[in-house]
Structures are given as structure tokens and as C-alpha cells.
């Protein structure tokens, strides 16, 4: 996968994750906190990815581990959120996979050349 295509896919995944949180917590009485804690990070990382900043990709991968954990916890503890949590899990795994591609390529390219 080319770098630009990977960044587009990563940006789309981050945008979908932010949209999921907006929809999921739309009726929450602490909407400001939801926007700051759940929606803002993927949107800020989306801007960084769009500007092709490597730290944004790194932090997207790190935060995706937290998003994955949140999805698993929500699916396990609150069965009524299973659909939202499942989508969150899939998107977070997609983000981890997309930010890991360059490292995996480098790792296995070195192994073949030895």
C-alpha cells in the first residue's frame, strides 16, 4: 500500500471513529467532556495525518490501543452498546494495522536480505 493511500485510509478511519463517538454519546449529559475526551483526539490526529506528520501516525497507533480497550470493556460490560463497541474495536484494529505497515515492511525486508 502506497504511503498516500495508507494516510487516506488512516484519515478515514480516524474520521469514522470520531463520527462514531459523536453518534454513540449524542444523548450524554456531559457532551462537552465527550467531545474533549473522545471526539477531539481522533480529529486532531486526522489533521496531523493530513499534514503528513509522523508523530500523528505514531500517536494514532498508541491511542488506538486505548480505543480498542474501551471497545472491549464496553462490549463486555454493557451489552446494549455491543454494536458501537464492535465498530470501535474494528476501527481501532484498522488504525493499528495502518500505522504498523511501514515498520512491518522494514522488519520483513531486513529478514529477507540476510
PDB file of N, CA and C in Angstrom, residues 2 16-17 29 50-51 59 70 72 98-99 109 112:
ATOM      1  N   UNK A   2       0.644   2.142  -0.898  1.00  0.00           N
ATOM      2  CA  UNK A   2       1.422   3.371  -1.011  1.00  0.00           C
ATOM      3  C   UNK A   2       1.185   4.251   0.212  1.00  0.00           C
ATOM      4  N   UNK A  16     -14.093   8.323  10.862  1.00  0.00           N
ATOM      5  CA  UNK A  16     -15.202   7.428  11.206  1.00  0.00           C
ATOM      6  C   UNK A  16     -15.272   7.176  12.709  1.00  0.00           C
ATOM      7  N   UNK A  17     -14.108   7.073  13.342  1.00  0.00           N
ATOM      8  CA  UNK A  17     -14.085   6.864  14.791  1.00  0.00           C
ATOM      9  C   UNK A  17     -14.665   8.082  15.516  1.00  0.00           C
ATOM     10  N   UNK A  29     -25.271  13.556  28.950  1.00  0.00           N
ATOM     11  CA  UNK A  29     -25.454  14.849  29.598  1.00  0.00           C
ATOM     12  C   UNK A  29     -24.136  15.590  29.788  1.00  0.00           C
ATOM     13  N   UNK A  50      -3.195  14.356   7.850  1.00  0.00           N
ATOM     14  CA  UNK A  50      -3.398  15.107   6.607  1.00  0.00           C
ATOM     15  C   UNK A  50      -2.187  15.972   6.282  1.00  0.00           C
ATOM     16  N   UNK A  51      -1.507  16.465   7.312  1.00  0.00           N
ATOM     17  CA  UNK A  51      -0.297  17.262   7.118  1.00  0.00           C
ATOM     18  C   UNK A  51       0.954  16.391   7.006  1.00  0.00           C
ATOM     19  N   UNK A  59       1.032   8.481  17.361  1.00  0.00           N
ATOM     20  CA  UNK A  59       0.063   8.657  18.438  1.00  0.00           C
ATOM     21  C   UNK A  59      -1.293   8.058  18.091  1.00  0.00           C
ATOM     22  N   UNK A  70     -11.247   0.307  25.301  1.00  0.00           N
ATOM     23  CA  UNK A  70     -12.550   0.883  25.619  1.00  0.00           C
ATOM     24  C   UNK A  70     -13.670   0.098  24.942  1.00  0.00           C
ATOM     25  N   UNK A  72     -13.637  -3.081  23.961  1.00  0.00           N
ATOM     26  CA  UNK A  72     -13.773  -4.402  24.595  1.00  0.00           C
ATOM     27  C   UNK A  72     -14.488  -4.270  25.932  1.00  0.00           C
ATOM     28  N   UNK A  98      -2.802  -0.001  10.030  1.00  0.00           N
ATOM     29  CA  UNK A  98      -2.335   1.005   9.076  1.00  0.00           C
ATOM     30  C   UNK A  98      -1.068   1.714   9.537  1.00  0.00           C
ATOM     31  N   UNK A  99      -0.942   1.990  10.810  1.00  0.00           N
ATOM     32  CA  UNK A  99       0.274   2.657  11.274  1.00  0.00           C
ATOM     33  C   UNK A  99       1.438   1.687  11.418  1.00  0.00           C
ATOM     34  N   UNK A 109      11.622  -6.937   5.354  1.00  0.00           N
ATOM     35  CA  UNK A 109      12.566  -6.682   4.256  1.00  0.00           C
ATOM     36  C   UNK A 109      13.980  -6.966   4.747  1.00  0.00           C
ATOM     37  N   UNK A 112      14.583 -10.827   4.895  1.00  0.00           N
ATOM     38  CA  UNK A 112      14.803 -11.459   3.593  1.00  0.00           C
ATOM     39  C   UNK A 112      16.201 -11.204   3.060  1.00  0.00           C
TER      40      UNK A 112
END
